[in-house]
mmCIF file of C-alpha atoms in Angstrom:
data_model
loop_
_atom_site.group_PDB
_atom_site.id
_atom_site.type_symbol
_atom_site.label_atom_id
_atom_site.label_comp_id
_atom_site.label_asym_id
_atom_site.label_seq_id
_atom_site.Cartn_x
_atom_site.Cartn_y
_atom_site.Cartn_z
ATOM 1 C CA UNK A 706 -57.697 -31.092 68.141
ATOM 2 C CA UNK A 707 -57.835 -32.640 64.625
ATOM 3 C CA UNK A 708 -54.637 -33.644 62.972
ATOM 4 C CA UNK A 709 -53.739 -31.972 59.696
ATOM 5 C CA UNK A 710 -53.540 -34.831 57.151
ATOM 6 C CA UNK A 711 -51.863 -32.755 54.433
ATOM 7 C CA UNK A 712 -48.395 -33.741 53.302
ATOM 8 C CA UNK A 713 -47.015 -30.353 54.222
ATOM 9 C CA UNK A 714 -48.346 -30.282 57.768
ATOM 10 C CA UNK A 715 -45.175 -31.808 59.207
ATOM 11 C CA UNK A 716 -42.908 -29.399 57.371
ATOM 12 C CA UNK A 717 -41.764 -26.064 58.778
ATOM 13 C CA UNK A 718 -43.202 -23.036 57.012
ATOM 14 C CA UNK A 719 -39.916 -22.292 55.217
ATOM 15 C CA UNK A 720 -39.737 -25.836 53.812
ATOM 16 C CA UNK A 721 -43.330 -25.567 52.638
ATOM 17 C CA UNK A 722 -42.464 -22.344 50.797
ATOM 18 C CA UNK A 723 -39.419 -23.937 49.183
ATOM 19 C CA UNK A 724 -41.481 -26.903 48.063
ATOM 20 C CA UNK A 725 -44.027 -24.597 46.451
ATOM 21 C CA UNK A 726 -41.273 -22.620 44.702
ATOM 22 C CA UNK A 727 -39.762 -25.817 43.318
ATOM 23 C CA UNK A 728 -43.173 -26.973 42.144
ATOM 24 C CA UNK A 729 -43.818 -23.625 40.468
ATOM 25 C CA UNK A 730 -40.446 -23.590 38.662
ATOM 26 C CA UNK A 731 -40.405 -27.248 37.599
ATOM 27 C CA UNK A 732 -42.681 -26.774 34.542
ATOM 28 C CA UNK A 733 -40.617 -23.772 33.372
ATOM 29 C CA UNK A 734 -37.331 -25.630 33.804
ATOM 30 C CA UNK A 735 -38.699 -28.611 31.935
ATOM 31 C CA UNK A 736 -39.983 -26.341 29.172
ATOM 32 C CA UNK A 737 -36.604 -24.596 28.898
ATOM 33 C CA UNK A 738 -34.846 -27.948 28.694
ATOM 34 C CA UNK A 739 -37.242 -29.070 25.989
ATOM 35 C CA UNK A 740 -36.662 -25.844 24.062
ATOM 36 C CA UNK A 741 -32.899 -26.353 24.334
ATOM 37 C CA UNK A 742 -33.159 -29.892 23.011
ATOM 38 C CA UNK A 743 -35.345 -28.717 20.151
ATOM 39 C CA UNK A 744 -32.902 -25.957 19.221
ATOM 40 C CA UNK A 745 -29.981 -28.397 19.248
ATOM 41 C CA UNK A 746 -31.929 -30.813 17.070
ATOM 42 C CA UNK A 747 -32.750 -28.032 14.604
ATOM 43 C CA UNK A 748 -29.086 -26.991 14.449
ATOM 44 C CA UNK A 749 -27.969 -30.589 13.935
ATOM 45 C CA UNK A 750 -30.591 -31.067 11.231
ATOM 46 C CA UNK A 751 -29.472 -27.888 9.467
ATOM 47 C CA UNK A 752 -25.816 -28.967 9.655
ATOM 48 C CA UNK A 753 -26.632 -32.375 8.187
ATOM 49 C CA UNK A 754 -28.773 -30.797 5.478
ATOM 50 C CA UNK A 755 -25.922 -28.476 4.477
ATOM 51 C CA UNK A 756 -23.467 -31.376 4.560
ATOM 52 C CA UNK A 757 -25.685 -33.268 2.106
ATOM 53 C CA UNK A 758 -25.921 -30.231 -0.180
ATOM 54 C CA UNK A 759 -22.146 -29.639 -0.115
ATOM 55 C CA UNK A 760 -21.482 -33.333 -0.746
ATOM 56 C CA UNK A 761 -23.703 -33.196 -3.816
ATOM 57 C CA UNK A 762 -21.746 -30.172 -5.056
ATOM 58 C CA UNK A 763 -18.402 -31.936 -4.454
ATOM 59 C CA UNK A 764 -19.663 -34.939 -6.405
ATOM 60 C CA UNK A 765 -20.077 -32.740 -9.459
ATOM 61 C CA UNK A 766 -23.623 -31.518 -8.843
ATOM 62 C CA UNK A 767 -25.263 -34.849 -9.731
ATOM 63 C CA UNK A 768 -25.044 -38.157 -7.854
ATOM 64 C CA UNK A 769 -26.982 -41.182 -6.637
ATOM 65 C CA UNK A 770 -28.449 -41.528 -3.167
ATOM 66 C CA UNK A 771 -25.863 -44.190 -2.343
ATOM 67 C CA UNK A 772 -22.962 -41.957 -3.385
ATOM 68 C CA UNK A 773 -24.249 -39.008 -1.371
ATOM 69 C CA UNK A 774 -24.790 -41.210 1.685
ATOM 70 C CA UNK A 775 -21.234 -42.507 1.448
ATOM 71 C CA UNK A 776 -19.893 -38.957 1.085
ATOM 72 C CA UNK A 777 -21.538 -37.804 4.347
ATOM 73 C CA UNK A 778 -21.227 -41.176 6.124
ATOM 74 C CA UNK A 779 -24.975 -41.473 6.708
ATOM 75 C CA UNK A 780 -27.519 -44.134 5.780
ATOM 76 C CA UNK A 781 -29.375 -43.706 2.469
ATOM 77 C CA UNK A 782 -32.693 -43.585 4.342
ATOM 78 C CA UNK A 783 -31.541 -40.657 6.471
ATOM 79 C CA UNK A 784 -30.004 -38.847 3.528
ATOM 80 C CA UNK A 785 -33.227 -39.296 1.554
ATOM 81 C CA UNK A 786 -35.159 -37.362 4.220
ATOM 82 C CA UNK A 787 -32.786 -34.437 3.963
ATOM 83 C CA UNK A 788 -32.832 -34.534 0.178
ATOM 84 C CA UNK A 789 -36.609 -34.333 0.318
ATOM 85 C CA UNK A 790 -36.347 -31.146 2.388
ATOM 86 C CA UNK A 791 -33.807 -29.679 -0.036
ATOM 87 C CA UNK A 792 -36.049 -30.544 -2.982
ATOM 88 C CA UNK A 793 -38.962 -28.791 -1.305
ATOM 89 C CA UNK A 794 -36.850 -25.612 -1.239
ATOM 90 C CA UNK A 795 -35.685 -25.963 -4.838
ATOM 91 C CA UNK A 796 -32.046 -26.531 -3.842
ATOM 92 C CA UNK A 797 -32.054 -30.109 -5.158
ATOM 93 C CA UNK A 798 -34.050 -31.836 -7.882
ATOM 94 C CA UNK A 799 -34.456 -35.464 -8.893
ATOM 95 C CA UNK A 800 -34.295 -36.783 -12.412
ATOM 96 C CA UNK A 801 -37.276 -38.523 -13.984
ATOM 97 C CA UNK A 802 -35.843 -41.958 -13.396
ATOM 98 C CA UNK A 803 -35.489 -41.208 -9.712
ATOM 99 C CA UNK A 804 -31.950 -42.589 -9.454
ATOM 100 C CA UNK A 805 -29.977 -39.349 -9.508
ATOM 101 C CA UNK A 806 -30.136 -36.116 -7.547
ATOM 102 C CA UNK A 807 -28.864 -32.827 -8.927
ATOM 103 C CA UNK A 808 -28.428 -29.253 -7.745
ATOM 104 C CA UNK A 809 -31.671 -27.348 -8.281
ATOM 105 C CA UNK A 810 -32.518 -23.918 -9.638
ATOM 106 C CA UNK A 811 -32.226 -22.205 -6.234
ATOM 107 C CA UNK A 812 -28.753 -23.650 -5.708
ATOM 108 C CA UNK A 813 -27.798 -22.338 -9.152
ATOM 109 C CA UNK A 814 -29.074 -18.874 -8.214
ATOM 110 C CA UNK A 815 -26.984 -18.951 -5.028
ATOM 111 C CA UNK A 816 -23.922 -20.030 -7.009
ATOM 112 C CA UNK A 817 -24.385 -17.302 -9.601
ATOM 113 C CA UNK A 818 -24.703 -14.657 -6.883
ATOM 114 C CA UNK A 819 -21.478 -15.899 -5.268
ATOM 115 C CA UNK A 820 -19.704 -15.889 -8.643
ATOM 116 C CA UNK A 821 -20.701 -12.277 -9.279
ATOM 117 C CA UNK A 822 -19.008 -11.319 -6.006
ATOM 118 C CA UNK A 823 -15.833 -13.285 -6.778
ATOM 119 C CA UNK A 824 -13.645 -10.394 -7.846
ATOM 120 C CA UNK A 825 -10.032 -11.675 -7.747
ATOM 121 C CA UNK A 826 -8.603 -8.204 -7.172
ATOM 122 C CA UNK A 827 -10.864 -7.497 -4.202
ATOM 123 C CA UNK A 828 -10.371 -11.019 -2.847
ATOM 124 C CA UNK A 829 -6.590 -10.640 -3.042
ATOM 125 C CA UNK A 830 -6.366 -7.369 -1.102
ATOM 126 C CA UNK A 831 -6.050 -9.011 2.356
ATOM 127 C CA UNK A 832 -3.327 -11.283 0.966
ATOM 128 C CA UNK A 833 -1.383 -8.286 -0.336
ATOM 129 C CA UNK A 834 -1.570 -6.560 3.024
ATOM 130 C CA UNK A 835 -0.576 -9.705 4.908
ATOM 131 C CA UNK A 836 2.465 -10.286 2.697
ATOM 132 C CA UNK A 837 3.492 -6.651 3.034
ATOM 133 C CA UNK A 838 3.208 -6.627 6.812
ATOM 134 C CA UNK A 839 4.489 -10.099 7.649
ATOM 135 C CA UNK A 840 7.428 -10.175 5.222
ATOM 136 C CA UNK A 841 8.042 -6.449 4.672
ATOM 137 C CA UNK A 842 7.999 -6.927 0.913
ATOM 138 C CA UNK A 843 6.319 -5.159 -1.971
ATOM 139 C CA UNK A 844 3.312 -7.117 -3.171
ATOM 140 C CA UNK A 845 0.953 -6.766 -6.106
ATOM 141 C CA UNK A 846 -1.758 -8.440 -8.165
ATOM 142 C CA UNK A 847 -1.576 -8.570 -11.951
ATOM 143 C CA UNK A 848 -4.108 -9.604 -14.588
ATOM 144 C CA UNK A 849 -3.572 -10.434 -18.245
ATOM 145 C CA UNK A 850 -4.097 -7.336 -20.366
ATOM 146 C CA UNK A 851 -3.923 -6.672 -24.085
ATOM 147 C CA UNK A 852 -0.187 -6.011 -23.917
ATOM 148 C CA UNK A 853 0.700 -8.601 -21.289
ATOM 149 C CA UNK A 854 0.551 -9.067 -17.476
ATOM 150 C CA UNK A 855 -0.577 -5.739 -16.024
ATOM 151 C CA UNK A 856 -0.350 -4.652 -12.368
ATOM 152 C CA UNK A 857 -3.745 -3.615 -11.001
ATOM 153 C CA UNK A 858 -3.147 -3.481 -7.214
ATOM 154 C CA UNK A 859 0.112 -2.556 -5.500
ATOM 155 C CA UNK A 860 1.236 -2.477 -1.842
ATOM 156 C CA UNK A 861 4.559 -1.243 -0.462
ATOM 157 C CA UNK A 862 6.125 -1.861 2.976
ATOM 158 C CA UNK A 863 6.992 0.932 5.421
ATOM 159 C CA UNK A 864 10.479 1.166 3.888
ATOM 160 C CA UNK A 865 9.738 0.737 0.193
ATOM 161 C CA UNK A 866 12.384 -0.260 -2.278
ATOM 162 C CA UNK A 867 12.864 1.697 -5.472
ATOM 163 C CA UNK A 868 11.395 -0.240 -8.377
ATOM 164 C CA UNK A 869 10.184 1.103 -11.675
ATOM 165 C CA UNK A 870 6.793 -0.653 -11.529
ATOM 166 C CA UNK A 871 3.448 0.682 -10.398
ATOM 167 C CA UNK A 872 -0.240 0.147 -11.036
ATOM 168 C CA UNK A 873 -0.598 -0.053 -14.820
ATOM 169 C CA UNK A 874 2.913 -1.387 -15.420
ATOM 170 C CA UNK A 875 3.101 -4.215 -17.965
ATOM 171 C CA UNK A 876 5.436 -7.040 -16.967
ATOM 172 C CA UNK A 877 7.579 -9.191 -19.225
ATOM 173 C CA UNK A 878 5.998 -12.524 -20.164
ATOM 174 C CA UNK A 879 9.290 -14.417 -20.169
ATOM 175 C CA UNK A 880 11.622 -12.620 -17.787
ATOM 176 C CA UNK A 881 9.342 -11.616 -14.883
ATOM 177 C CA UNK A 882 8.002 -13.970 -12.204
ATOM 178 C CA UNK A 883 4.504 -12.642 -12.929
ATOM 179 C CA UNK A 884 4.667 -13.343 -16.655
ATOM 180 C CA UNK A 885 6.194 -16.762 -16.112
ATOM 181 C CA UNK A 886 3.350 -17.676 -13.779
ATOM 182 C CA UNK A 887 0.739 -16.769 -16.387
ATOM 183 C CA UNK A 888 2.706 -18.648 -19.024
ATOM 184 C CA UNK A 889 3.157 -21.792 -16.920
ATOM 185 C CA UNK A 890 -0.296 -22.167 -15.361
ATOM 186 C CA UNK A 891 -2.750 -20.515 -17.754
ATOM 187 C CA UNK A 892 -4.279 -22.271 -20.720
ATOM 188 C CA UNK A 893 -2.439 -21.686 -24.016
ATOM 189 C CA UNK A 894 -3.432 -18.464 -25.761
ATOM 190 C CA UNK A 895 -2.327 -17.194 -29.148
ATOM 191 C CA UNK A 896 -1.590 -13.720 -27.766
ATOM 192 C CA UNK A 897 0.578 -15.113 -24.974
ATOM 193 C CA UNK A 898 2.438 -17.415 -27.354
ATOM 194 C CA UNK A 899 3.146 -14.451 -29.639
ATOM 195 C CA UNK A 900 4.550 -12.372 -26.759
ATOM 196 C CA UNK A 901 6.731 -15.265 -25.620
ATOM 197 C CA UNK A 902 8.064 -15.796 -29.127
ATOM 198 C CA UNK A 903 8.903 -12.101 -29.481
ATOM 199 C CA UNK A 904 10.736 -11.916 -26.169
ATOM 200 C CA UNK A 905 12.592 -15.158 -26.813
ATOM 201 C CA UNK A 906 13.718 -13.948 -30.244
ATOM 202 C CA UNK A 907 14.918 -10.630 -28.796
ATOM 203 C CA UNK A 908 16.746 -12.210 -25.834
ATOM 204 C CA UNK A 909 20.465 -11.647 -25.445
ATOM 205 C CA UNK A 910 22.823 -14.642 -25.632
ATOM 206 C CA UNK A 911 23.370 -14.356 -21.862
ATOM 207 C CA UNK A 912 19.648 -14.700 -21.200
ATOM 208 C CA UNK A 913 19.178 -17.476 -23.731
ATOM 209 C CA UNK A 914 21.826 -19.493 -21.889
ATOM 210 C CA UNK A 915 19.589 -19.427 -18.798
ATOM 211 C CA UNK A 916 17.025 -21.518 -20.669
ATOM 212 C CA UNK A 917 17.055 -25.042 -22.030
ATOM 213 C CA UNK A 918 18.784 -25.052 -25.421
ATOM 214 C CA UNK A 919 16.381 -27.297 -27.326
ATOM 215 C CA UNK A 920 13.091 -26.784 -25.514
ATOM 216 C CA UNK A 921 13.333 -23.508 -23.567
ATOM 217 C CA UNK A 922 9.626 -22.876 -22.978
ATOM 218 C CA UNK A 923 8.558 -26.465 -22.339
ATOM 219 C CA UNK A 924 11.348 -27.002 -19.824
ATOM 220 C CA UNK A 925 10.608 -23.697 -18.084
ATOM 221 C CA UNK A 926 6.897 -24.469 -17.834
ATOM 222 C CA UNK A 927 7.620 -27.879 -16.346
ATOM 223 C CA UNK A 928 9.982 -26.457 -13.717
ATOM 224 C CA UNK A 929 7.537 -23.733 -12.644
ATOM 225 C CA UNK A 930 4.604 -26.117 -12.380
ATOM 226 C CA UNK A 931 6.660 -28.537 -10.336
ATOM 227 C CA UNK A 932 7.636 -25.756 -7.919
ATOM 228 C CA UNK A 933 4.112 -24.334 -7.743
ATOM 229 C CA UNK A 934 5.410 -20.808 -8.322
ATOM 230 C CA UNK A 935 7.788 -18.769 -10.463
ATOM 231 C CA UNK A 936 10.882 -17.228 -8.872
ATOM 232 C CA UNK A 937 13.541 -14.950 -10.374
ATOM 233 C CA UNK A 938 16.606 -13.071 -9.166
ATOM 234 C CA UNK A 939 18.055 -9.996 -10.927
ATOM 235 C CA UNK A 940 16.423 -11.115 -14.162
ATOM 236 C CA UNK A 941 13.652 -8.660 -14.959
ATOM 237 C CA UNK A 942 15.009 -5.736 -12.900
ATOM 238 C CA UNK A 943 18.641 -5.475 -11.671
ATOM 239 C CA UNK A 944 18.907 -5.988 -7.926
ATOM 240 C CA UNK A 945 15.303 -7.165 -7.592
ATOM 241 C CA UNK A 946 14.043 -10.667 -6.833
ATOM 242 C CA UNK A 947 10.454 -11.858 -7.021
ATOM 243 C CA UNK A 948 8.173 -14.834 -6.401
ATOM 244 C CA UNK A 949 4.716 -15.188 -8.003
ATOM 245 C CA UNK A 950 1.876 -17.706 -7.754
ATOM 246 C CA UNK A 951 -1.381 -18.110 -9.697
ATOM 247 C CA UNK A 952 -4.918 -17.282 -8.568
ATOM 248 C CA UNK A 953 -7.459 -19.809 -9.904
ATOM 249 C CA UNK A 954 -11.228 -19.355 -10.253
ATOM 250 C CA UNK A 955 -13.929 -21.990 -9.720
ATOM 251 C CA UNK A 956 -13.236 -23.438 -13.189
ATOM 252 C CA UNK A 957 -9.534 -23.815 -12.512
ATOM 253 C CA UNK A 958 -8.619 -20.936 -14.846
ATOM 254 C CA UNK A 959 -5.857 -18.501 -13.926
ATOM 255 C CA UNK A 960 -7.565 -15.137 -13.410
ATOM 256 C CA UNK A 961 -4.683 -13.229 -11.800
ATOM 257 C CA UNK A 962 -1.205 -13.602 -10.332
ATOM 258 C CA UNK A 963 -0.055 -12.723 -6.823
ATOM 259 C CA UNK A 964 3.550 -11.509 -6.619
ATOM 260 C CA UNK A 965 6.000 -10.452 -3.902
ATOM 261 C CA UNK A 966 9.271 -8.706 -4.683
ATOM 262 C CA UNK A 967 12.177 -7.122 -2.837
ATOM 263 C CA UNK A 968 15.827 -6.144 -3.012
ATOM 264 C CA UNK A 969 17.870 -9.221 -3.845
ATOM 265 C CA UNK A 970 20.179 -8.726 -0.879
ATOM 266 C CA UNK A 971 17.405 -9.356 1.635
ATOM 267 C CA UNK A 972 14.898 -11.319 -0.440
ATOM 268 C CA UNK A 973 15.163 -15.087 -0.738
ATOM 269 C CA UNK A 974 13.686 -16.184 -4.099
ATOM 270 C CA UNK A 975 14.170 -19.889 -3.439
ATOM 271 C CA UNK A 976 10.950 -21.677 -4.556
ATOM 272 C CA UNK A 977 11.252 -23.799 -1.403
ATOM 273 C CA UNK A 978 11.982 -20.838 0.862
ATOM 274 C CA UNK A 979 9.922 -18.913 3.400
ATOM 275 C CA UNK A 980 8.776 -16.150 1.047
ATOM 276 C CA UNK A 981 7.707 -18.550 -1.683
ATOM 277 C CA UNK A 982 5.796 -20.637 0.853
ATOM 278 C CA UNK A 983 3.962 -17.543 2.109
ATOM 279 C CA UNK A 984 3.077 -16.367 -1.413
ATOM 280 C CA UNK A 985 1.825 -19.806 -2.417
ATOM 281 C CA UNK A 986 -0.258 -20.124 0.747
ATOM 282 C CA UNK A 987 -1.869 -16.724 0.227
ATOM 283 C CA UNK A 988 -2.553 -17.535 -3.426
ATOM 284 C CA UNK A 989 -4.107 -20.839 -2.434
ATOM 285 C CA UNK A 990 -6.345 -19.128 0.111
ATOM 286 C CA UNK A 991 -7.521 -16.532 -2.415
ATOM 287 C CA UNK A 992 -8.187 -19.257 -4.990
ATOM 288 C CA UNK A 993 -10.347 -21.160 -2.509
ATOM 289 C CA UNK A 994 -12.294 -17.942 -1.855
ATOM 290 C CA UNK A 995 -12.867 -17.732 -5.623
ATOM 291 C CA UNK A 996 -14.374 -21.223 -5.598
ATOM 292 C CA UNK A 997 -11.338 -23.193 -6.692
ATOM 293 C CA UNK A 998 -11.036 -26.794 -5.513
ATOM 294 C CA UNK A 999 -7.793 -28.715 -5.845
#
């Protein structure tokens, strides 16, 4: 009888079958592994590409290759490859001298589309709800109207307090936390200055004594900016305290004010207190959503 010279002759039938199965599956396993590596590489490349684009935006929209490389902690040669890909898609362009890179027309289109969706009132709605639920306070958003700070969105807790303000109410520029926030953080405006002058002239002696004698508005602005928010107690409405913080857009302009208020007996208006911290944090989050960078 002739001996079988094949490699599998000495193996039991079951081992031969297993060997064939392994041989059949090896190419598929290797292909799957290769696909996985390729996918990971594509993801990493996309992440690096986006990091380069965001770094260019943070650098003011125009920067040198060296500056971009330092911002993303990558070599200029590697960054150049990603910039070339971004230029091919119109997201980045290079000046004629070849020393500077700038955001391209497609990046501008993306930015404009994002800006059109940056509605401060809509963006602030989750913040209003969170303040209402977490602190059980009344919360609202106000914008600057023709007659002064005007409430445009209003949320009340499950046990609302009785206050004579609603959507459409115009707040005092000088004696409300909302008005003081606009006054302290917004750029000077003739209309605002006129309202402040009117309210200051009409103020009672008791209220005037609450302000600095020689420089009432300058001192008040400085104090509010230092605190990061405006806080009042029993000043605009008897028995009501409030804390307000500004909402900034991508240009750093105040576009609205976020305010929380409650009955003075259970509402701590301390600018360093828990409520003020929560209002400031929510305002900061909304501002970031609107494109603001500190």
